[in-house]
Short mmCIF file of C-alpha atoms in Angstrom, two decimals:
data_model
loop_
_atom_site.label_atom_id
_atom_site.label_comp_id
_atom_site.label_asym_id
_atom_site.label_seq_id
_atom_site.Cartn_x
_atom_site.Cartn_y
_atom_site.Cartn_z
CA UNK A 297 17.05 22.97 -10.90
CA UNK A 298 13.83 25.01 -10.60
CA UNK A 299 10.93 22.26 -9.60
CA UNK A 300 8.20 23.04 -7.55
CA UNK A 301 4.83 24.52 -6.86
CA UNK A 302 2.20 25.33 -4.09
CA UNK A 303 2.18 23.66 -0.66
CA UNK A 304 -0.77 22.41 1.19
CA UNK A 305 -1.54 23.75 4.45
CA UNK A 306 -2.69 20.59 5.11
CA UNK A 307 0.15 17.98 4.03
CA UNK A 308 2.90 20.60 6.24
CA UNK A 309 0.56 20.31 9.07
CA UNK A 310 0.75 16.40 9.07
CA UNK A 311 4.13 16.16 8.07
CA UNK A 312 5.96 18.93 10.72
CA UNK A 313 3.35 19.82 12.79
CA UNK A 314 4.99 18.57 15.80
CA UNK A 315 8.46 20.30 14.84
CA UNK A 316 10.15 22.41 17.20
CA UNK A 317 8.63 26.37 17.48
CA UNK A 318 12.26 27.98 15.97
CA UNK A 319 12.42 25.59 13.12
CA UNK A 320 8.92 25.93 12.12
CA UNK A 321 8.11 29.48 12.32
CA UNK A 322 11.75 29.32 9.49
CA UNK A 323 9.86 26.60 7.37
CA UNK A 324 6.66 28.43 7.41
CA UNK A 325 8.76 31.36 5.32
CA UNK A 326 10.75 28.80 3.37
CA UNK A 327 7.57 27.14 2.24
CA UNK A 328 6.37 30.74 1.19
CA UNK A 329 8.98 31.27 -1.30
CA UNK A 330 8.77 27.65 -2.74
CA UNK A 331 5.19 28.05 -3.50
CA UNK A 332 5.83 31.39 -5.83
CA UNK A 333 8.37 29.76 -7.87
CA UNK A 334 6.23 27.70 -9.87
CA UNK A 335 2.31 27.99 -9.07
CA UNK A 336 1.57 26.42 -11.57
CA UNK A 337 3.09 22.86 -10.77
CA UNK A 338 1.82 20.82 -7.81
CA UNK A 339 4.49 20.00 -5.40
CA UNK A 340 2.29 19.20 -2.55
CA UNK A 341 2.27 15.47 -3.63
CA UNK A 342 6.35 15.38 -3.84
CA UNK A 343 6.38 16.66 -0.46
CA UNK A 344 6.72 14.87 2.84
CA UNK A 345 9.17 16.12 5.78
CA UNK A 346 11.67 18.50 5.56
CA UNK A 347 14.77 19.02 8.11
CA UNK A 348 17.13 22.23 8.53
CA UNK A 349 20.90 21.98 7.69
CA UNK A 350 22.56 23.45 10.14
CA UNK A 351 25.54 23.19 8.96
CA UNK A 352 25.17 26.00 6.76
CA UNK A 353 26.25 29.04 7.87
CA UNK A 354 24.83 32.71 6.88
CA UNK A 355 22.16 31.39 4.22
CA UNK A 356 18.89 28.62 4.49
CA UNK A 357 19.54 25.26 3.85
CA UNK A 358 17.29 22.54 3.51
CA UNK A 359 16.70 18.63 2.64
CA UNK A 360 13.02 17.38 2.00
CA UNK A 361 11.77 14.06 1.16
CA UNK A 362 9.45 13.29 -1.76
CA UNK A 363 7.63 10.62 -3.65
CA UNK A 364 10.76 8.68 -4.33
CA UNK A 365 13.38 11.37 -4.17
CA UNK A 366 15.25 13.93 -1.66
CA UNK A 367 15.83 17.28 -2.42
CA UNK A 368 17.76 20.10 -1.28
CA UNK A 369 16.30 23.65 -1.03
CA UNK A 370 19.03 25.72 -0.66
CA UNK A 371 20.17 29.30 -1.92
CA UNK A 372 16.94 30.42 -0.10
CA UNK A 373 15.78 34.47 -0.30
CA UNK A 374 13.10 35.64 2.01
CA UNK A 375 13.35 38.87 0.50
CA UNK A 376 13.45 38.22 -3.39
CA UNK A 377 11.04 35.09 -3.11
CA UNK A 378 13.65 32.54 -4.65
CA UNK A 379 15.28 29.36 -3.91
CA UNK A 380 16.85 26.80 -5.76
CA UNK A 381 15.67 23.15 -5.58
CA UNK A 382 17.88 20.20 -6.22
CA UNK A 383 16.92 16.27 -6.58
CA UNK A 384 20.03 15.27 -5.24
CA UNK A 385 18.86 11.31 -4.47
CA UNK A 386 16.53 8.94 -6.61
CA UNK A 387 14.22 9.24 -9.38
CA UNK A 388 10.95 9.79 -10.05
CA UNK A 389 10.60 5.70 -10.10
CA UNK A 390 10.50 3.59 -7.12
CA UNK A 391 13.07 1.06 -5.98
CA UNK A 392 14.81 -0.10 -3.27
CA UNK A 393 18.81 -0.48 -4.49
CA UNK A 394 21.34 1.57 -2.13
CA UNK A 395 24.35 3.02 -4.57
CA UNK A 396 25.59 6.35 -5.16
CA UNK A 397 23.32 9.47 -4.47
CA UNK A 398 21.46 8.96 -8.03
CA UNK A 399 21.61 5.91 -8.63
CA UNK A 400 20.11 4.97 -4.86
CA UNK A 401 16.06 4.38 -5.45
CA UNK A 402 13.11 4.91 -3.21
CA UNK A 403 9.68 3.98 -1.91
CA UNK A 404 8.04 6.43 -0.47
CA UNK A 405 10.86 8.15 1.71
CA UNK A 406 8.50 9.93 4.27
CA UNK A 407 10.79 11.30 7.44
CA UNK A 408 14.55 12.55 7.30
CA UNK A 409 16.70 13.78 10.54
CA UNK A 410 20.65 14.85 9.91
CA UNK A 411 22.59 12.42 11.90
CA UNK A 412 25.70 14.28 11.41
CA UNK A 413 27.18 17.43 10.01
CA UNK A 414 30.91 16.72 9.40
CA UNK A 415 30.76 14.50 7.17
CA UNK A 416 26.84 15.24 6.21
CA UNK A 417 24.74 12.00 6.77
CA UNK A 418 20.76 12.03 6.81
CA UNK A 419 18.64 9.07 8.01
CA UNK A 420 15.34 8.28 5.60
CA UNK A 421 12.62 6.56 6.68
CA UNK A 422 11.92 4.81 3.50
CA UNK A 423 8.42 4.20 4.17
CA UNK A 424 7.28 1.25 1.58
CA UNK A 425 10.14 -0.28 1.54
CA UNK A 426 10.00 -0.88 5.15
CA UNK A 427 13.71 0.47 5.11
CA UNK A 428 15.78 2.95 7.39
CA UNK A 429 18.35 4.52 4.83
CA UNK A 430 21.49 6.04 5.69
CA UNK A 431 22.43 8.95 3.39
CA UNK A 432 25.98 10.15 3.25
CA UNK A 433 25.74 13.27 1.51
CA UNK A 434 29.88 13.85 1.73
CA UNK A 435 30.51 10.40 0.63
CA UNK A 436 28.01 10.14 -2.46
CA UNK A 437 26.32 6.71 -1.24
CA UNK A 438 23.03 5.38 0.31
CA UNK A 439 22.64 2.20 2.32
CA UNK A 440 20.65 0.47 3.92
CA UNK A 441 20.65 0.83 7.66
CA UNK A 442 18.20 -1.72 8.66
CA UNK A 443 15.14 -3.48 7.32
CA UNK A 444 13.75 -5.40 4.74
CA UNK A 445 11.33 -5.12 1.79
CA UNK A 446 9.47 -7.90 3.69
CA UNK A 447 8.05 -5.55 6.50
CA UNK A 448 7.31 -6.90 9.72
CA UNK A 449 7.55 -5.66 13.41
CA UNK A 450 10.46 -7.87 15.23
CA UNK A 451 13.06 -6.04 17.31
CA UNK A 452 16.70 -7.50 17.67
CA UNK A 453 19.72 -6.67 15.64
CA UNK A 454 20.07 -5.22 12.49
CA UNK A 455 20.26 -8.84 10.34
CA UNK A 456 16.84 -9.57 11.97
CA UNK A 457 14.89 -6.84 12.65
CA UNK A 458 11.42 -5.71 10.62
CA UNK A 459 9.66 -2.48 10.51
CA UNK A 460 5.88 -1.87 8.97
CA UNK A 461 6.32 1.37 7.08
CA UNK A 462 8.20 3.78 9.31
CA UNK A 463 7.54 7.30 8.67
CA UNK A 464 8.61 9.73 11.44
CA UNK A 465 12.03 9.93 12.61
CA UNK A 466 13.97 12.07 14.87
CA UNK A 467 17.42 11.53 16.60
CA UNK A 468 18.85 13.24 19.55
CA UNK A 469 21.76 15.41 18.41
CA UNK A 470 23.23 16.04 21.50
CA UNK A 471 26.50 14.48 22.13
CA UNK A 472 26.39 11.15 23.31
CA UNK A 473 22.73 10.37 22.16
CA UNK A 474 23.24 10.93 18.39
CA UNK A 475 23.47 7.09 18.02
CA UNK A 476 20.08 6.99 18.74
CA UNK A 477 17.26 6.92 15.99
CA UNK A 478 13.97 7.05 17.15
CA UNK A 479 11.45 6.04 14.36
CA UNK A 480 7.30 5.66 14.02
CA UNK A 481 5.71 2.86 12.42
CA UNK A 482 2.89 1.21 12.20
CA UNK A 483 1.52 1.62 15.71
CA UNK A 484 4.93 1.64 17.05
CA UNK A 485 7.78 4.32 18.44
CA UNK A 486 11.03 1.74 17.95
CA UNK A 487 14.37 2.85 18.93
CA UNK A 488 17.47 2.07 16.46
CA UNK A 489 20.71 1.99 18.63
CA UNK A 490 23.60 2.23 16.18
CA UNK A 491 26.52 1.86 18.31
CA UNK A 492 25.17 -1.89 19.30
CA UNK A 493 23.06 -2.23 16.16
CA UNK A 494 20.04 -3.20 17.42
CA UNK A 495 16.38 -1.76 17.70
CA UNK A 496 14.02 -2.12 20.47
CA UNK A 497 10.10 -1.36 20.71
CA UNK A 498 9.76 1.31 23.50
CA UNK A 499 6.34 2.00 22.89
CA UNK A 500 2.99 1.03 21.08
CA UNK A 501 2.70 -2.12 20.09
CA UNK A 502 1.43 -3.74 16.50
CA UNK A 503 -2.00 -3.13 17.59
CA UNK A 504 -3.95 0.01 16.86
CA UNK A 505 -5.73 1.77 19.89
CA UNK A 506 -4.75 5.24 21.85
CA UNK A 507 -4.51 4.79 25.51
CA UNK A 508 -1.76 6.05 27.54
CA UNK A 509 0.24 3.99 29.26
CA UNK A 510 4.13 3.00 30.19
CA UNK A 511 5.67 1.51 27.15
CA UNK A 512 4.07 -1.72 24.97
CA UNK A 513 1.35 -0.87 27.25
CA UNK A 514 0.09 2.20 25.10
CA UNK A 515 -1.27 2.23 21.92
CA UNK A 516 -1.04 4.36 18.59
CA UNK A 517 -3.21 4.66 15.13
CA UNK A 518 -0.72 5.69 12.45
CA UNK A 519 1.94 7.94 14.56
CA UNK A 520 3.74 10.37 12.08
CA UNK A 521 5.48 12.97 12.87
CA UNK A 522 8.13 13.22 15.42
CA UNK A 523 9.97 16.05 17.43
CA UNK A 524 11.99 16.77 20.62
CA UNK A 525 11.19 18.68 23.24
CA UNK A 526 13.70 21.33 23.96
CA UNK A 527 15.22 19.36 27.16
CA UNK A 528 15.50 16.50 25.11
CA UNK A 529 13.49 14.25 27.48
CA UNK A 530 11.04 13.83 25.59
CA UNK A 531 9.59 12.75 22.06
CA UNK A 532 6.47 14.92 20.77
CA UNK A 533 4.02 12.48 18.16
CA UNK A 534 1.43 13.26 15.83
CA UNK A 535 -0.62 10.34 16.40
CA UNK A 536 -2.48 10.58 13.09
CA UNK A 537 -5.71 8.89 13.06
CA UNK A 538 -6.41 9.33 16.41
CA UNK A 539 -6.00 13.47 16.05
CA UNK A 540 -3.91 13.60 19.09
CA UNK A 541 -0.38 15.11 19.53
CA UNK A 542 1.18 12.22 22.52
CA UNK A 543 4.35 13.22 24.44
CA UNK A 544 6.89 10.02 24.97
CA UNK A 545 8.75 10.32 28.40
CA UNK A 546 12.21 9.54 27.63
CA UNK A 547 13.30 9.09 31.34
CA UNK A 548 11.06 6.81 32.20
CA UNK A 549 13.34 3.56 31.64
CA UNK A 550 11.10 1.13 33.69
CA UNK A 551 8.85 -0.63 31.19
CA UNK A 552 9.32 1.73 28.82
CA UNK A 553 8.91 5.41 28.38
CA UNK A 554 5.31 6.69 29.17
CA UNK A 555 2.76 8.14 27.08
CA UNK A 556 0.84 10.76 27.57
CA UNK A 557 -1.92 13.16 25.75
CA UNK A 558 -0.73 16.78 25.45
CA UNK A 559 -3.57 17.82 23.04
CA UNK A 560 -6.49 16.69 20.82
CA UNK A 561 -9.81 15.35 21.81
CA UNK A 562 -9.52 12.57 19.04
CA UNK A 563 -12.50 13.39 17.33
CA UNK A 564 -10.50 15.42 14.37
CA UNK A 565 -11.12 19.64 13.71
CA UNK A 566 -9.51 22.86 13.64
CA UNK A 567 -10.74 24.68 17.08
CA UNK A 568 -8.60 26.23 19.65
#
């Protein structure tokens, strides 16, 4: 189907404002043609994150999150202004039951990341639900990965571990490393090993605050967004309501990774 309408400058800032230069000068076009198709519908408010299939070749595909759905904006032309948009995944009504693609129900799914091409699987963060979601596009089904409607902040293994409304999540898609999930919460960067099953806290902790600092030793206020760096050493973070973008040394194994402030003065604006 045809279903959308403008995009705030301000809602794609927060949501993919730390996303990799190549992919977002792409999205910036993308969102250009999805906000002529309709004008006169808001889709601002059904809009959270957005990732790029890459598994696409010769033509724009992409899969966005929404209030309680995921869509796929696909058949994409720069040129003519048009796009298709698909709700390929929940309703329009929150829930938390996994099942097949339409039958699965969300809460809030704020950040997606492909964690495979062949077949096609996406990770949700299924913010208030407190839920990481596995999405198997190829295999029509949605389960739950880890988490609980119950929320909480425990690591440990998959039965037992608790997040407080993730929201950004990235995973490394080199080989080797794409078992690894790394997902904001709270105040928290956790770090979702699938091979063991079992997630660890590698930095923040459940208090708010923004010093730097090795690991549980630093502090976050709301961290969104997440994003590589192009080594892949690194995690980029929009720490939200502190106004700072945070850089998460991946190398740094000791005490966990170490945090650092890469821009912002923390007192909010626009200036260069």
């Amino acid at each position: 189907g045809r279903m959308v309408g403008a995009l705030s400058a301000a809602a794609f800032a927060v949501c993919i404002g730390v996303a990799p230069m190549t992919h977002g000068a792409i999205v910036d076009q993308v969102l250009a043609v999805v906000s002529t198709l309709n004008p006169g519908e808001s889709f601002s408010e059904d809009f959270n994150d957005i990732v790029l299939d890459t598994s696409v070749s010769g033509s724009l595909q992409f899969y966005s999150t929404g209030v309680h759905a995921i869509r796929r904006i696909s058949n994409i032309d720069i040129s003519t202004q048009t796009a298709d948009i698909t709700q390929i995944s929940g309703a329009n009504v929150a829930g938390s039951q996994d099942g097949n693609l339409l039958n699965a129900r969300y809460n809030v799914p704020w950040g997606i990341a492909i964690g495979s091409q062949s077949p096609l699987i996406l990770y949700v963060a299924d913010r208030d639900n407190h839920r990481i979601r596995k999405v198997s596009i190829t295999g029509d089904q949605v389960t739950t990965l880890v988490g609980s409607s119950n929320g909480g902040s425990m690591d440990g293994g998959f039965m037992v571990a608790a997040f407080n409304s993730p929201r950004g999540i990235a995973i490394n898609t080199q080989i080797g490393q794409d078992h690894l999930i790394y997902v904001s919460t709270e105040h928290e960067i956790r770090l979702i090993n699938v091979v063991n099953q079992m997630v660890t806290t590698i930095a923040g902790s459940a208090t708010a605050g923004s010093n730097d600092g090795l690991g549980t030793l630093a502090a976050f206020f709301s961290p969104a967004s997440l994003a590589f760096s192009n080594t892949r050493d690194a995690l980029y973070i929009a720490d939200e309501k502190n106004n700072l973008i945070r850089k998460l040394n991946l190398t740094v194994t000791s005490g966990g990774g170490e945090v650092t402030r890469v821009a912002g003065n923390g007192g909010g604006g626009s200036s260069n």
